[in-house]
Amino acid sequence: MGTLYIDDQPVEFQPGDNVLDAAKRANIEVPYFCYHPALGAVGSCRVCAMETVPSREGEQPRTVMTCTLKAQDGMRFRFAQSDKAPGVSKTMVEFYMTRHPNDCPVCDEGGDCHLQNMTVEVGHAYRRFDGQKKTYPNQLLGPLVWNTANRCITCYRCVRFYQDYALGDDFGAMGSRNNVLFRRIDDGAFDSPFAGNIITVCPTGTFTDKVFRRKYSRTWMLKKSASICAHCSVGCHVEPGARAGTLRRVVPNENSAVNQYFICDRGRYAPHASEAANRPLQVKVGGQLRQEPALAVLRQALAVSDARWGVMGSAREDVVTNLVLQQLASDLNAPFTAFTDPLTEVRTKTAVNLSLSAPSLQDIEAADCILVVGELTEHAPMMELAVRQALKQGKPVMMLHAAASLLAGMVRKQRSLQAQTQAPVLWAETLQKLISSLSQEQADGWAALLKNAKAPVLLGVAEVMPTAAIKALAELAAVLGEQARVGFALPAANSFGAAQVSQAGSSEQLLEALERGDINALLVVGADPMSGWQGERWSKALAKIQHLVVVDHIHSATVQAATVVVPSATVSEHNGVFINYEGRVQSFAKAYSRETQVLLQEELIALLSGDARARVQSQLLSMLGSVMPSPGSTGSRIKPATLPIGQLAEAVLGNGPALVLQGWHGEEEVAGFATELASLTPHDSVGIAPAYAKALGLTLDKNSRLTISVHNKQLTLPVSLSAQVAEGCVAVSRRAFAELQARLGDEVKLTAAMRLSEEPAAPSVVAHFTPLQGDNSNGGLRP
Amino acid sequence: MKNLKNWVGEITGAFSATLKHAFAERDTVCYPAEKPDLPERWRGRIILTVTPEGEERCVACYLCSSVCPSSAITIQGAEREDDERRYAEKFEIDFTRCIFCGLCEEACPTRAIQTTNDFEMGASSRAELVYDKSRLLENHTGKYPDFDYFKRAGVPIRGKDVGEGANEKPPVDVYTLLP
Ligand code: SF4
Ligand code: SF4
Ligand code: SF4
Ligand code: SF4
Ligand code: FES
């Protein structure tokens, strides 16, 4: 804290501020281009000029770049009063504009353009330069990002984000001298899961949102709200923008305690699932579309006389919805769960119980040693971006994983990153070994790194970690002491909240009640049990019942099987509360209403009796502990009591290869319906380590195919040889798991199949998954 | 006496004015048999014009709809399939709201939207006064016979690649290392 003076006006600054930050905080409109709070100052654009006021006799006033000056108490500057500084800024802007195209009317940045604002601000209104403009070729960057190279002002923000902040390496500054331009080596989509942020950091329209482009609207015309991303458990702050009842774009919403300035591509593009052509938008009863209000239909459906109900909430629906459903279940005397898979339920709850001191993203960035268990990038991208910040500073990062992961792939470039592959069943043992070597005098390797760290952070991926490994990771943190923090990426946006409302073993109980025939009707809200880990069991059980009422906003397998479909609102279309992986309670606000009538989740409360409504209120209060956080605030963290967890047998070490999940960073239940994002889904393959294949007696190359057999099911896929797959494991996608009706850790038989060159492979696509279509990775319409 | 003088004066004055106007040239025209001659810059019925080459001028920049004080204009842009040229997929002016202020014409960077000197827009229902694109678009350049925005913009379109616009150099060679 301190005070400096700009034009004799006192300006307060915070520790770590530079003069530009302080001026912005005081609402003094200093022009700037290259500075970005997360990317730092490089002082290259020469626009943020001010003039110093000499403090001593004989000193001359100097023109300085304020972004490169650390704020100090008592500094004095002239800005508006200065004769020189505004001229410097104006000249620089005029230089930038000499070759700038006259694109504003057709530029998607227009109206939300930093360059436009600054040009108007410095008062440069007419081009004096009448020479010819330099032009640059555009590049096709896949289905998500649109490039118009002429608009670039070489502030380097995009590369500073892509390479320096997000540690990507397939995009950068190309060319030399005044021919510098920013592009990928080859045309096509970016490799980084954070590439969409270059749209946000670029102060011009050089990089714009291609999905938004297809349904463009000026940003000032959009209806916006402070919302929370619903596509993983990090709970990033986002701002959806909509017009005429349809979602147009999603951008990060700046905040101090969660994701700060950025979001991952899943968070940016998955919400476009709300515009999927097959989204249910009308009530459907017995296969017939009806023009009736959603709530009335739901009430009718629940009133049938011969039904014995079960109720299923969802880890991707908000806390209030789940609480209401839990009360509805007790009104109907029905079993309730918010989970579709007993194993996921146990793992989630175990992780939630051990997450009381989970590190925030800032804690992860500031950690001096990190241990990651599982493929973090593919499950919680922004959490992994925080890990990259520690990695960038040379802090040791250790990773234990079983399938290919983008983080593990950086091991050759990042010296302080160490990755070890191992089958998940062995993780608990490895962690226990680490714990015991910590207690030895001469700890070495990973144990030594952890032991010497002052703020170590341990991160796990709950969905793929055996329960024993989750416990062992927490135990490791406990042994390391107070300074160590352990956190888990949970399977869905509100997994933490869903764990609070479901009783021990609730999903197994519901499933068994269905299988026994104790219940003959099921209400499902926002879940897709039929394509989850237990898809086969659910499909069989649900085929027997008379009433399957499904409330959802995606055309999921369960929706397709339902007797009554009630369309519901997406996160941007209603109000609610999520609890993220750290137990942080954050609420989100509705951005827009759809033109057709969809059920808003908050309307479900109308189905409850008066008593039950009061119980929802009191439960919500006791759960959240205080008042509801307002949308846009980063809320407060709750520390709930330990949840009871049932017992469940998990996969054990077998003799044959075990199936592990090959995740993809754009993948999630809802994201699969966002056409553009889903078009980047990698082709299905079976990942296997070359050494392991050899040990199994398989001679494989990149044209080989393998047939996986498990429980009478078979699937033939091309091979992807990767040293990132653990020994004893074969890695396949979620789609392949669904097709094989297999579960994590299942033992499989591998046989060599016909090679690719001998027979063209038809891509195998499961019906519920949005097929690969539309834009190819080359993305563009022009060849 | 004074009163009488005023009285006579008023009567003769009024009658002489009447007589004068009875023989003066007429301002009233026999509309609709005879049409009034309105200046070209009259702000009447609004149209969308085309470039000299016959392409739609409007690029769906939303400036007219944003500046319109009575929110009479509704637009949705789209891209042409083959060359990404942006155009208005939907363009609607609600003439029951329009106050013919001409601000839209002033705001338009492409000279697409123009006011005309046609004011004969009578209709028997409100719905008929909401003009969609097919009723707005006319196949001529309006008041500006030469202007073609895309010739001056930096974005490539069919028949004009990057570097082929007015005042543009050919694109830089990305791969050259020569100074
Ligand atoms: S980048 Fe900004 S100034 Fe340049 S054309 Fe686009 S809107 Fe206009
Ligand atoms: S990290 Fe998770 S919460 Fe954040 S933007 Fe990505 S998907 Fe959404
Ligand atoms: S003339 Fe005025 S009121 Fe009418 S559409 Fe144009 S801007 Fe709107
Ligand atoms: S201002 Fe002109 S170019 Fe822009 S939307 Fe209106 S008519 Fe079209
Ligand atoms: S913002 Fe200070 S030099 Fe660019």
PDB file of C-alpha atoms in Angstrom, chain A residues 643-781:
ATOM      1  CA  LEU A 643     -19.683 -38.228   4.792  1.00  0.00           C
ATOM      2  CA  PRO A 644     -20.465 -41.870   5.480  1.00  0.00           C
ATOM      3  CA  ILE A 645     -19.313 -44.071   2.596  1.00  0.00           C
ATOM      4  CA  GLY A 646     -20.380 -47.621   1.849  1.00  0.00           C
ATOM      5  CA  GLN A 647     -18.064 -50.466   0.974  1.00  0.00           C
ATOM      6  CA  LEU A 648     -17.382 -51.444  -2.587  1.00  0.00           C
ATOM      7  CA  ALA A 649     -15.019 -53.939  -4.113  1.00  0.00           C
ATOM      8  CA  GLU A 650     -12.637 -52.421  -6.658  1.00  0.00           C
ATOM      9  CA  ALA A 651     -10.632 -53.891  -9.491  1.00  0.00           C
ATOM     10  CA  VAL A 652      -7.631 -55.895  -8.357  1.00  0.00           C
ATOM     11  CA  LEU A 653      -4.360 -56.647 -10.068  1.00  0.00           C
ATOM     12  CA  GLY A 654      -4.935 -59.289 -12.735  1.00  0.00           C
ATOM     13  CA  ASN A 655      -2.663 -61.139 -15.085  1.00  0.00           C
ATOM     14  CA  GLY A 656      -3.794 -59.656 -18.352  1.00  0.00           C
ATOM     15  CA  PRO A 657      -3.841 -56.045 -19.523  1.00  0.00           C
ATOM     16  CA  ALA A 658      -6.214 -53.734 -17.630  1.00  0.00           C
ATOM     17  CA  LEU A 659      -8.370 -51.095 -19.330  1.00  0.00           C
ATOM     18  CA  VAL A 660      -7.607 -47.514 -18.411  1.00  0.00           C
ATOM     19  CA  LEU A 661      -9.299 -44.336 -19.577  1.00  0.00           C
ATOM     20  CA  GLN A 662      -7.713 -42.317 -22.347  1.00  0.00           C
ATOM     21  CA  GLY A 663      -9.281 -38.930 -21.674  1.00  0.00           C
ATOM     22  CA  TRP A 664      -9.404 -35.880 -23.875  1.00  0.00           C
ATOM     23  CA  HIS A 665      -9.440 -32.326 -22.563  1.00  0.00           C
ATOM     24  CA  GLY A 666     -12.579 -31.308 -24.468  1.00  0.00           C
ATOM     25  CA  GLU A 667     -14.598 -34.232 -23.258  1.00  0.00           C
ATOM     26  CA  GLU A 668     -17.531 -34.159 -20.880  1.00  0.00           C
ATOM     27  CA  GLU A 669     -21.129 -35.362 -20.860  1.00  0.00           C
ATOM     28  CA  VAL A 670     -22.553 -32.083 -22.162  1.00  0.00           C
ATOM     29  CA  ALA A 671     -19.481 -31.039 -24.186  1.00  0.00           C
ATOM     30  CA  GLY A 672     -20.031 -34.019 -26.491  1.00  0.00           C
ATOM     31  CA  PHE A 673     -23.042 -32.177 -27.898  1.00  0.00           C
ATOM     32  CA  ALA A 674     -21.164 -28.976 -28.738  1.00  0.00           C
ATOM     33  CA  THR A 675     -20.626 -29.629 -32.442  1.00  0.00           C
ATOM     34  CA  GLU A 676     -17.497 -27.555 -33.021  1.00  0.00           C
ATOM     35  CA  LEU A 677     -15.646 -28.717 -29.931  1.00  0.00           C
ATOM     36  CA  ALA A 678     -16.700 -32.336 -30.406  1.00  0.00           C
ATOM     37  CA  SER A 679     -15.431 -32.239 -33.991  1.00  0.00           C
ATOM     38  CA  LEU A 680     -11.926 -32.173 -32.537  1.00  0.00           C
ATOM     39  CA  THR A 681     -12.449 -35.425 -30.623  1.00  0.00           C
ATOM     40  CA  PRO A 682      -9.414 -37.595 -31.347  1.00  0.00           C
ATOM     41  CA  HIS A 683     -10.107 -40.706 -33.363  1.00  0.00           C
ATOM     42  CA  ASP A 684     -10.589 -43.781 -31.257  1.00  0.00           C
ATOM     43  CA  SER A 685      -7.539 -45.917 -30.809  1.00  0.00           C
ATOM     44  CA  VAL A 686      -6.091 -48.324 -28.339  1.00  0.00           C
ATOM     45  CA  GLY A 687      -3.086 -46.922 -26.534  1.00  0.00           C
ATOM     46  CA  ILE A 688      -0.367 -49.317 -25.531  1.00  0.00           C
ATOM     47  CA  ALA A 689       3.260 -48.928 -24.544  1.00  0.00           C
ATOM     48  CA  PRO A 690       5.657 -50.395 -27.169  1.00  0.00           C
ATOM     49  CA  ALA A 691       7.620 -52.300 -24.527  1.00  0.00           C
ATOM     50  CA  TYR A 692       4.501 -53.822 -23.050  1.00  0.00           C
ATOM     51  CA  ALA A 693       3.193 -54.830 -26.470  1.00  0.00           C
ATOM     52  CA  LYS A 694       6.469 -56.610 -27.065  1.00  0.00           C
ATOM     53  CA  ALA A 695       6.230 -58.365 -23.706  1.00  0.00           C
ATOM     54  CA  LEU A 696       2.766 -59.567 -24.709  1.00  0.00           C
ATOM     55  CA  GLY A 697       4.258 -60.975 -27.898  1.00  0.00           C
ATOM     56  CA  LEU A 698       2.513 -58.476 -30.165  1.00  0.00           C
ATOM     57  CA  THR A 699       4.479 -56.932 -33.000  1.00  0.00           C
ATOM     58  CA  LEU A 700       2.830 -53.617 -33.661  1.00  0.00           C
ATOM     59  CA  ASP A 701       3.447 -50.564 -35.770  1.00  0.00           C
ATOM     60  CA  LYS A 702       1.353 -47.529 -36.549  1.00  0.00           C
ATOM     61  CA  ASN A 703      -0.777 -49.391 -39.069  1.00  0.00           C
ATOM     62  CA  SER A 704      -1.651 -52.248 -36.745  1.00  0.00           C
ATOM     63  CA  ARG A 705      -5.029 -52.812 -35.215  1.00  0.00           C
ATOM     64  CA  LEU A 706      -5.968 -54.688 -32.087  1.00  0.00           C
ATOM     65  CA  THR A 707      -9.126 -56.447 -31.051  1.00  0.00           C
ATOM     66  CA  ILE A 708     -10.060 -55.956 -27.424  1.00  0.00           C
ATOM     67  CA  SER A 709     -12.255 -58.647 -25.923  1.00  0.00           C
ATOM     68  CA  VAL A 710     -13.968 -58.269 -22.607  1.00  0.00           C
ATOM     69  CA  HIS A 711     -17.141 -59.985 -21.262  1.00  0.00           C
ATOM     70  CA  ASN A 712     -18.248 -61.347 -24.668  1.00  0.00           C
ATOM     71  CA  LYS A 713     -17.806 -57.935 -26.272  1.00  0.00           C
ATOM     72  CA  GLN A 714     -15.250 -57.142 -28.904  1.00  0.00           C
ATOM     73  CA  LEU A 715     -13.944 -53.977 -30.439  1.00  0.00           C
ATOM     74  CA  THR A 716     -11.260 -53.512 -33.054  1.00  0.00           C
ATOM     75  CA  LEU A 717      -9.347 -50.263 -33.061  1.00  0.00           C
ATOM     76  CA  PRO A 718      -6.191 -48.860 -34.615  1.00  0.00           C
ATOM     77  CA  VAL A 719      -3.180 -48.952 -32.348  1.00  0.00           C
ATOM     78  CA  SER A 720      -1.541 -45.867 -30.955  1.00  0.00           C
ATOM     79  CA  LEU A 721       1.854 -46.763 -29.599  1.00  0.00           C
ATOM     80  CA  SER A 722       2.708 -44.501 -26.708  1.00  0.00           C
ATOM     81  CA  ALA A 723       5.273 -44.738 -23.973  1.00  0.00           C
ATOM     82  CA  GLN A 724       2.840 -42.667 -21.901  1.00  0.00           C
ATOM     83  CA  VAL A 725       0.621 -45.699 -21.346  1.00  0.00           C
ATOM     84  CA  ALA A 726       1.554 -47.704 -18.292  1.00  0.00           C
ATOM     85  CA  GLU A 727       2.813 -51.231 -18.398  1.00  0.00           C
ATOM     86  CA  GLY A 728      -0.023 -53.690 -17.858  1.00  0.00           C
ATOM     87  CA  CYS A 729      -2.544 -51.244 -19.262  1.00  0.00           C
ATOM     88  CA  VAL A 730      -4.321 -50.485 -22.490  1.00  0.00           C
ATOM     89  CA  ALA A 731      -5.871 -47.067 -22.798  1.00  0.00           C
ATOM     90  CA  VAL A 732      -9.151 -46.496 -24.617  1.00  0.00           C
ATOM     91  CA  SER A 733     -11.619 -43.630 -24.868  1.00  0.00           C
ATOM     92  CA  ARG A 734     -14.910 -43.298 -23.021  1.00  0.00           C
ATOM     93  CA  ARG A 735     -16.706 -44.199 -26.234  1.00  0.00           C
ATOM     94  CA  ALA A 736     -14.814 -47.461 -26.435  1.00  0.00           C
ATOM     95  CA  PHE A 737     -15.583 -48.174 -22.787  1.00  0.00           C
ATOM     96  CA  ALA A 738     -19.275 -47.661 -23.524  1.00  0.00           C
ATOM     97  CA  GLU A 739     -19.162 -49.848 -26.602  1.00  0.00           C
ATOM     98  CA  LEU A 740     -17.363 -52.605 -24.734  1.00  0.00           C
ATOM     99  CA  GLN A 741     -19.684 -52.122 -21.752  1.00  0.00           C
ATOM    100  CA  ALA A 742     -16.512 -52.274 -19.737  1.00  0.00           C
ATOM    101  CA  ARG A 743     -15.436 -50.572 -16.551  1.00  0.00           C
ATOM    102  CA  LEU A 744     -12.207 -49.006 -15.356  1.00  0.00           C
ATOM    103  CA  GLY A 745      -9.612 -51.650 -14.578  1.00  0.00           C
ATOM    104  CA  ASP A 746     -11.380 -54.499 -16.386  1.00  0.00           C
ATOM    105  CA  GLU A 747      -9.056 -57.194 -17.575  1.00  0.00           C
ATOM    106  CA  VAL A 748      -9.085 -57.647 -21.354  1.00  0.00           C
ATOM    107  CA  LYS A 749      -7.732 -59.963 -23.998  1.00  0.00           C
ATOM    108  CA  LEU A 750      -5.826 -58.463 -26.904  1.00  0.00           C
ATOM    109  CA  THR A 751      -5.512 -60.054 -30.311  1.00  0.00           C
ATOM    110  CA  ALA A 752      -3.920 -58.671 -33.419  1.00  0.00           C
ATOM    111  CA  ALA A 753      -6.466 -57.769 -36.105  1.00  0.00           C
ATOM    112  CA  MET A 754      -6.255 -56.951 -39.776  1.00  0.00           C
ATOM    113  CA  ARG A 755      -3.868 -54.082 -40.453  1.00  0.00           C
ATOM    114  CA  LEU A 756      -5.070 -50.639 -41.445  1.00  0.00           C
ATOM    115  CA  SER A 757      -3.539 -50.688 -44.897  1.00  0.00           C
ATOM    116  CA  GLU A 758      -5.370 -53.900 -45.722  1.00  0.00           C
ATOM    117  CA  GLU A 759      -8.845 -52.707 -44.890  1.00  0.00           C
ATOM    118  CA  PRO A 760      -9.997 -49.120 -44.442  1.00  0.00           C
ATOM    119  CA  ALA A 761     -11.257 -48.728 -40.904  1.00  0.00           C
ATOM    120  CA  ALA A 762     -14.740 -47.397 -40.397  1.00  0.00           C
ATOM    121  CA  PRO A 763     -14.737 -45.118 -37.357  1.00  0.00           C
ATOM    122  CA  SER A 764     -16.798 -46.732 -34.650  1.00  0.00           C
ATOM    123  CA  VAL A 765     -19.204 -44.293 -33.144  1.00  0.00           C
ATOM    124  CA  VAL A 766     -21.630 -44.955 -30.328  1.00  0.00           C
ATOM    125  CA  ALA A 767     -25.095 -43.707 -31.098  1.00  0.00           C
ATOM    126  CA  HIS A 768     -25.435 -41.241 -28.237  1.00  0.00           C
ATOM    127  CA  PHE A 769     -22.213 -39.453 -28.993  1.00  0.00           C
ATOM    128  CA  THR A 770     -22.271 -36.555 -31.451  1.00  0.00           C
ATOM    129  CA  PRO A 771     -20.629 -38.003 -34.528  1.00  0.00           C
ATOM    130  CA  LEU A 772     -17.571 -36.388 -36.042  1.00  0.00           C
ATOM    131  CA  GLN A 773     -18.898 -33.996 -38.622  1.00  0.00           C
ATOM    132  CA  GLY A 774     -18.900 -30.451 -39.854  1.00  0.00           C
ATOM    133  CA  ASP A 775     -15.585 -28.709 -39.680  1.00  0.00           C
ATOM    134  CA  ASN A 776     -12.631 -30.966 -40.015  1.00  0.00           C
ATOM    135  CA  SER A 777      -9.442 -30.113 -38.221  1.00  0.00           C
ATOM    136  CA  ASN A 778      -8.467 -28.030 -41.187  1.00  0.00           C
ATOM    137  CA  GLY A 779     -11.491 -26.123 -40.216  1.00  0.00           C
ATOM    138  CA  GLY A 780     -11.944 -23.655 -42.972  1.00  0.00           C
ATOM    139  CA  LEU A 781     -14.389 -23.324 -45.721  1.00  0.00           C
TER     140      LEU A 781
END
